Amino acid sequence: MFMDQYYVKKLENNRRIEVQVPGSKSITNRALLLAALSSRRCRLKGVLFSDDSRAFLDSLEKLGFEVEADEETKDVTILGTGGRIPNTHASVNVRSAGTAARFLTVMLALAGGEYELQASPQMCRRPMKPLLDILKSAGVSFTFLGEEDHFPFVMRSRAVSLKEVSVDTGISSQFASALLMSAVLLENGLMVHLSGDRAEGSYIKMTLAMMEQFGIRPVKTDNGYQIPYTKDFGQEEYRIEPDVSGACYFYAMAPLLQADVTVRNVHMDSLQGDIRFLKVLQDMGCGLSDEAEGVRITGSGLADYPGMDVSMKDFSDQTMTMAALAPFAKEPTVIRNVGHIRFQETDRIHAILTELSRMGIRCGEVPEADGIRIMPGAVQECRVETYEDHRMAMAFTLIGLKTGKITILDPLCCRKTFENFFDLIEMLYQENGD
């Protein structure tokens, strides 16, 4: 389906909303890597099929892995090869998938071979230098086909020498996750020292938890983890959680539309850091209950909600969702410790402030908080630029649902992680007779 813009109709308040969201991108792409590195045939259930995960799957197939994918049942079966890459000379394209870009680069570097890695123009702008510098110091050579220390490049790796590394998580925790998972390939293991403000963040915790689930045993040290060489590990079957990041756009409708929202099979014991956003909604006055069918956030009877002053360092993908709620709060909203989102799909700080300003909302940076402040205000008619960023498209749709004054440009950029998002929005209108 081609759609260059989407006018968001107003959705009336006091709704009961129940939806099913796709599988988690973060868990899907970690599971794909761990299954490929493992020594088992692994069936992954509940897989997310999106631009990012298809880029990862396509790359694994180009590398010679035996992959069977069924998009209808959301299953993928991968024959792990125990750390051996079937095709030691190959060309892959990670497209716009940051996880595929970082995870596969490290896996291929530590496994050895010669590989050409291509990417989308957007991914070619994203930072890689800290990770590539670590690999260069281990003896991996790079020929850059564009800008130095960015995609695309040719990588040649033979007899990697790497016993310990130091990783600053400040720009991207994906660098650390990539090294933690692929360290099992090194016969002497790898000591990964972590620094930066996300050294113990939610994505690092997710990576370590999934490694344990697959049979890898990281050893915690004072400032990092010792990863042992692990030849025999894996799962025969692994179920992927629903995407909490995607679920949060619907949960945010609870205070916004005084709705009662359930997302099926989402539970509070999730591995995903964005589950903390549900606690923020609770602090805003919503009810929260973890029920058999999924977490329910209750906003019915909530006449208004307060502005929040909240650190979102460990669930920063919801910065844009919080920014979409902020204009309708009773007081200003301050979102702290999210400076690192400048280096993601786009400069998300710039994107948030630019688009809110264009719709007449007063907002600005708060340098001492490493974040932003957003004032309550009346939203004006606006066509929202999405900057090729799926989260801008989905989060700012919420403002349209509240006001009927928003048109989302390039809405299908949401295919990166949630390709049927606007289908579900249309279902909300249909279910309520709009």
PDB file of N, CA and C in Angstrom, residues 164-214:
ATOM      1  N   GLU A 164      39.873  -7.862  26.136  1.00  0.00           N
ATOM      2  CA  GLU A 164      38.994  -6.988  26.899  1.00  0.00           C
ATOM      3  C   GLU A 164      38.754  -5.701  26.127  1.00  0.00           C
ATOM      4  N   VAL A 165      37.575  -5.134  26.329  1.00  0.00           N
ATOM      5  CA  VAL A 165      37.192  -3.904  25.642  1.00  0.00           C
ATOM      6  C   VAL A 165      36.480  -2.997  26.641  1.00  0.00           C
ATOM      7  N   SER A 166      36.512  -1.696  26.356  1.00  0.00           N
ATOM      8  CA  SER A 166      35.766  -0.719  27.132  1.00  0.00           C
ATOM      9  C   SER A 166      34.768  -0.045  26.198  1.00  0.00           C
ATOM     10  N   VAL A 167      33.516  -0.031  26.610  1.00  0.00           N
ATOM     11  CA  VAL A 167      32.454   0.497  25.760  1.00  0.00           C
ATOM     12  C   VAL A 167      31.709   1.595  26.520  1.00  0.00           C
ATOM     13  N   ASP A 168      31.629   2.773  25.896  1.00  0.00           N
ATOM     14  CA  ASP A 168      30.831   3.873  26.439  1.00  0.00           C
ATOM     15  C   ASP A 168      29.416   3.736  25.882  1.00  0.00           C
ATOM     16  N   THR A 169      28.453   3.528  26.745  1.00  0.00           N
ATOM     17  CA  THR A 169      27.069   3.314  26.308  1.00  0.00           C
ATOM     18  C   THR A 169      26.333   4.625  26.020  1.00  0.00           C
ATOM     19  N   GLY A 170      27.022   5.762  26.157  1.00  0.00           N
ATOM     20  CA  GLY A 170      26.359   7.051  26.046  1.00  0.00           C
ATOM     21  C   GLY A 170      25.714   7.314  24.701  1.00  0.00           C
ATOM     22  N   ILE A 171      26.369   6.891  23.602  1.00  0.00           N
ATOM     23  CA  ILE A 171      25.805   7.142  22.274  1.00  0.00           C
ATOM     24  C   ILE A 171      24.835   6.045  21.881  1.00  0.00           C
ATOM     25  N   SER A 172      25.227   4.792  22.080  1.00  0.00           N
ATOM     26  CA  SER A 172      24.353   3.672  21.713  1.00  0.00           C
ATOM     27  C   SER A 172      24.691   2.455  22.545  1.00  0.00           C
ATOM     28  N   SER A 173      23.693   1.940  23.267  1.00  0.00           N
ATOM     29  CA  SER A 173      23.902   0.705  24.016  1.00  0.00           C
ATOM     30  C   SER A 173      23.998  -0.497  23.080  1.00  0.00           C
ATOM     31  N   GLN A 174      23.616  -0.318  21.808  1.00  0.00           N
ATOM     32  CA  GLN A 174      23.723  -1.419  20.840  1.00  0.00           C
ATOM     33  C   GLN A 174      25.164  -1.857  20.650  1.00  0.00           C
ATOM     34  N   PHE A 175      26.125  -0.933  20.781  1.00  0.00           N
ATOM     35  CA  PHE A 175      27.536  -1.305  20.662  1.00  0.00           C
ATOM     36  C   PHE A 175      27.878  -2.353  21.716  1.00  0.00           C
ATOM     37  N   ALA A 176      27.454  -2.092  22.951  1.00  0.00           N
ATOM     38  CA  ALA A 176      27.748  -3.015  24.041  1.00  0.00           C
ATOM     39  C   ALA A 176      27.022  -4.342  23.851  1.00  0.00           C
ATOM     40  N   SER A 177      25.751  -4.286  23.475  1.00  0.00           N
ATOM     41  CA  SER A 177      24.991  -5.526  23.279  1.00  0.00           C
ATOM     42  C   SER A 177      25.617  -6.386  22.183  1.00  0.00           C
ATOM     43  N   ALA A 178      26.083  -5.749  21.115  1.00  0.00           N
ATOM     44  CA  ALA A 178      26.710  -6.486  20.021  1.00  0.00           C
ATOM     45  C   ALA A 178      27.937  -7.251  20.509  1.00  0.00           C
ATOM     46  N   LEU A 179      28.779  -6.594  21.293  1.00  0.00           N
ATOM     47  CA  LEU A 179      30.000  -7.233  21.797  1.00  0.00           C
ATOM     48  C   LEU A 179      29.684  -8.302  22.838  1.00  0.00           C
ATOM     49  N   LEU A 180      28.702  -8.048  23.694  1.00  0.00           N
ATOM     50  CA  LEU A 180      28.351  -9.039  24.716  1.00  0.00           C
ATOM     51  C   LEU A 180      27.887 -10.346  24.078  1.00  0.00           C
ATOM     52  N   MET A 181      27.026 -10.258  23.063  1.00  0.00           N
ATOM     53  CA  MET A 181      26.481 -11.488  22.473  1.00  0.00           C
ATOM     54  C   MET A 181      27.515 -12.245  21.640  1.00  0.00           C
ATOM     55  N   SER A 182      28.270 -11.552  20.825  1.00  0.00           N
ATOM     56  CA  SER A 182      29.202 -12.252  19.930  1.00  0.00           C
ATOM     57  C   SER A 182      30.505 -12.632  20.614  1.00  0.00           C
ATOM     58  N   ALA A 183      30.717 -12.170  21.846  1.00  0.00           N
ATOM     59  CA  ALA A 183      31.938 -12.533  22.577  1.00  0.00           C
ATOM     60  C   ALA A 183      32.073 -14.035  22.780  1.00  0.00           C
ATOM     61  N   VAL A 184      30.960 -14.771  22.709  1.00  0.00           N
ATOM     62  CA  VAL A 184      31.022 -16.232  22.885  1.00  0.00           C
ATOM     63  C   VAL A 184      31.869 -16.898  21.806  1.00  0.00           C
ATOM     64  N   LEU A 185      32.153 -16.175  20.711  1.00  0.00           N
ATOM     65  CA  LEU A 185      32.952 -16.733  19.622  1.00  0.00           C
ATOM     66  C   LEU A 185      34.442 -16.767  19.941  1.00  0.00           C
ATOM     67  N   LEU A 186      34.896 -15.979  20.902  1.00  0.00           N
ATOM     68  CA  LEU A 186      36.328 -15.842  21.183  1.00  0.00           C
ATOM     69  C   LEU A 186      36.786 -16.937  22.140  1.00  0.00           C
ATOM     70  N   GLU A 187      37.794 -17.682  21.725  1.00  0.00           N
ATOM     71  CA  GLU A 187      38.207 -18.863  22.490  1.00  0.00           C
ATOM     72  C   GLU A 187      38.720 -18.518  23.882  1.00  0.00           C
ATOM     73  N   ASN A 188      39.200 -17.314  24.077  1.00  0.00           N
ATOM     74  CA  ASN A 188      39.658 -16.892  25.403  1.00  0.00           C
ATOM     75  C   ASN A 188      38.617 -16.049  26.133  1.00  0.00           C
ATOM     76  N   GLY A 189      37.421 -15.973  25.565  1.00  0.00           N
ATOM     77  CA  GLY A 189      36.381 -15.148  26.161  1.00  0.00           C
ATOM     78  C   GLY A 189      36.676 -13.669  25.981  1.00  0.00           C
ATOM     79  N   LEU A 190      35.845 -12.828  26.587  1.00  0.00           N
ATOM     80  CA  LEU A 190      36.021 -11.384  26.448  1.00  0.00           C
ATOM     81  C   LEU A 190      35.520 -10.686  27.703  1.00  0.00           C
ATOM     82  N   MET A 191      36.358  -9.786  28.204  1.00  0.00           N
ATOM     83  CA  MET A 191      35.951  -8.922  29.310  1.00  0.00           C
ATOM     84  C   MET A 191      35.406  -7.630  28.720  1.00  0.00           C
ATOM     85  N   VAL A 192      34.128  -7.339  28.960  1.00  0.00           N
ATOM     86  CA  VAL A 192      33.491  -6.132  28.425  1.00  0.00           C
ATOM     87  C   VAL A 192      33.274  -5.151  29.573  1.00  0.00           C
ATOM     88  N   HIS A 193      34.080  -4.070  29.589  1.00  0.00           N
ATOM     89  CA  HIS A 193      33.922  -3.017  30.588  1.00  0.00           C
ATOM     90  C   HIS A 193      32.902  -2.008  30.063  1.00  0.00           C
ATOM     91  N   LEU A 194      31.932  -1.664  30.880  1.00  0.00           N
ATOM     92  CA  LEU A 194      30.872  -0.756  30.463  1.00  0.00           C
ATOM     93  C   LEU A 194      30.965   0.554  31.234  1.00  0.00           C
ATOM     94  N   SER A 195      30.840   1.666  30.512  1.00  0.00           N
ATOM     95  CA  SER A 195      30.789   2.983  31.135  1.00  0.00           C
ATOM     96  C   SER A 195      29.643   3.767  30.501  1.00  0.00           C
ATOM     97  N   GLY A 196      29.440   4.997  30.957  1.00  0.00           N
ATOM     98  CA  GLY A 196      28.364   5.803  30.408  1.00  0.00           C
ATOM     99  C   GLY A 196      27.085   5.641  31.199  1.00  0.00           C
ATOM    100  N   ASP A 197      26.124   6.514  30.898  1.00  0.00           N
ATOM    101  CA  ASP A 197      24.926   6.579  31.739  1.00  0.00           C
ATOM    102  C   ASP A 197      23.914   5.475  31.473  1.00  0.00           C
ATOM    103  N   ARG A 198      24.218   4.585  30.505  1.00  0.00           N
ATOM    104  CA  ARG A 198      23.295   3.462  30.276  1.00  0.00           C
ATOM    105  C   ARG A 198      23.991   2.118  30.431  1.00  0.00           C
ATOM    106  N   ALA A 199      25.077   2.121  31.244  1.00  0.00           N
ATOM    107  CA  ALA A 199      25.829   0.884  31.451  1.00  0.00           C
ATOM    108  C   ALA A 199      24.987  -0.204  32.103  1.00  0.00           C
ATOM    109  N   GLU A 200      23.997   0.206  32.878  1.00  0.00           N
ATOM    110  CA  GLU A 200      23.077  -0.761  33.482  1.00  0.00           C
ATOM    111  C   GLU A 200      21.662  -0.491  33.012  1.00  0.00           C
ATOM    112  N   GLY A 201      21.529  -0.031  31.784  1.00  0.00           N
ATOM    113  CA  GLY A 201      20.233   0.330  31.235  1.00  0.00           C
ATOM    114  C   GLY A 201      19.412  -0.868  30.803  1.00  0.00           C
ATOM    115  N   SER A 202      18.198  -0.575  30.379  1.00  0.00           N
ATOM    116  CA  SER A 202      17.232  -1.636  30.097  1.00  0.00           C
ATOM    117  C   SER A 202      17.645  -2.519  28.924  1.00  0.00           C
ATOM    118  N   TYR A 203      18.281  -1.938  27.888  1.00  0.00           N
ATOM    119  CA  TYR A 203      18.649  -2.764  26.741  1.00  0.00           C
ATOM    120  C   TYR A 203      19.826  -3.675  27.062  1.00  0.00           C
ATOM    121  N   ILE A 204      20.760  -3.219  27.896  1.00  0.00           N
ATOM    122  CA  ILE A 204      21.844  -4.095  28.346  1.00  0.00           C
ATOM    123  C   ILE A 204      21.260  -5.241  29.171  1.00  0.00           C
ATOM    124  N   LYS A 205      20.331  -4.910  30.064  1.00  0.00           N
ATOM    125  CA  LYS A 205      19.697  -5.955  30.882  1.00  0.00           C
ATOM    126  C   LYS A 205      18.945  -6.952  30.011  1.00  0.00           C
ATOM    127  N   MET A 206      18.267  -6.471  28.976  1.00  0.00           N
ATOM    128  CA  MET A 206      17.571  -7.373  28.055  1.00  0.00           C
ATOM    129  C   MET A 206      18.554  -8.323  27.379  1.00  0.00           C
ATOM    130  N   THR A 207      19.667  -7.770  26.887  1.00  0.00           N
ATOM    131  CA  THR A 207      20.673  -8.593  26.213  1.00  0.00           C
ATOM    132  C   THR A 207      21.188  -9.685  27.141  1.00  0.00           C
ATOM    133  N   LEU A 208      21.556  -9.320  28.354  1.00  0.00           N
ATOM    134  CA  LEU A 208      22.104 -10.293  29.298  1.00  0.00           C
ATOM    135  C   LEU A 208      21.071 -11.351  29.675  1.00  0.00           C
ATOM    136  N   ALA A 209      19.825 -10.931  29.860  1.00  0.00           N
ATOM    137  CA  ALA A 209      18.769 -11.895  30.200  1.00  0.00           C
ATOM    138  C   ALA A 209      18.553 -12.890  29.073  1.00  0.00           C
ATOM    139  N   MET A 210      18.572 -12.409  27.823  1.00  0.00           N
ATOM    140  CA  MET A 210      18.373 -13.316  26.697  1.00  0.00           C
ATOM    141  C   MET A 210      19.571 -14.248  26.520  1.00  0.00           C
ATOM    142  N   MET A 211      20.776 -13.756  26.758  1.00  0.00           N
ATOM    143  CA  MET A 211      21.945 -14.636  26.709  1.00  0.00           C
ATOM    144  C   MET A 211      21.792 -15.775  27.707  1.00  0.00           C
ATOM    145  N   GLU A 212      21.355 -15.454  28.921  1.00  0.00           N
ATOM    146  CA  GLU A 212      21.107 -16.491  29.936  1.00  0.00           C
ATOM    147  C   GLU A 212      20.050 -17.479  29.455  1.00  0.00           C
ATOM    148  N   GLN A 213      18.983 -16.973  28.847  1.00  0.00           N
ATOM    149  CA  GLN A 213      17.918 -17.852  28.361  1.00  0.00           C
ATOM    150  C   GLN A 213      18.429 -18.817  27.292  1.00  0.00           C
ATOM    151  N   PHE A 214      19.392 -18.382  26.503  1.00  0.00           N
ATOM    152  CA  PHE A 214      19.953 -19.235  25.455  1.00  0.00           C
ATOM    153  C   PHE A 214      21.094 -20.122  25.961  1.00  0.00           C
TER     154      PHE A 214
END
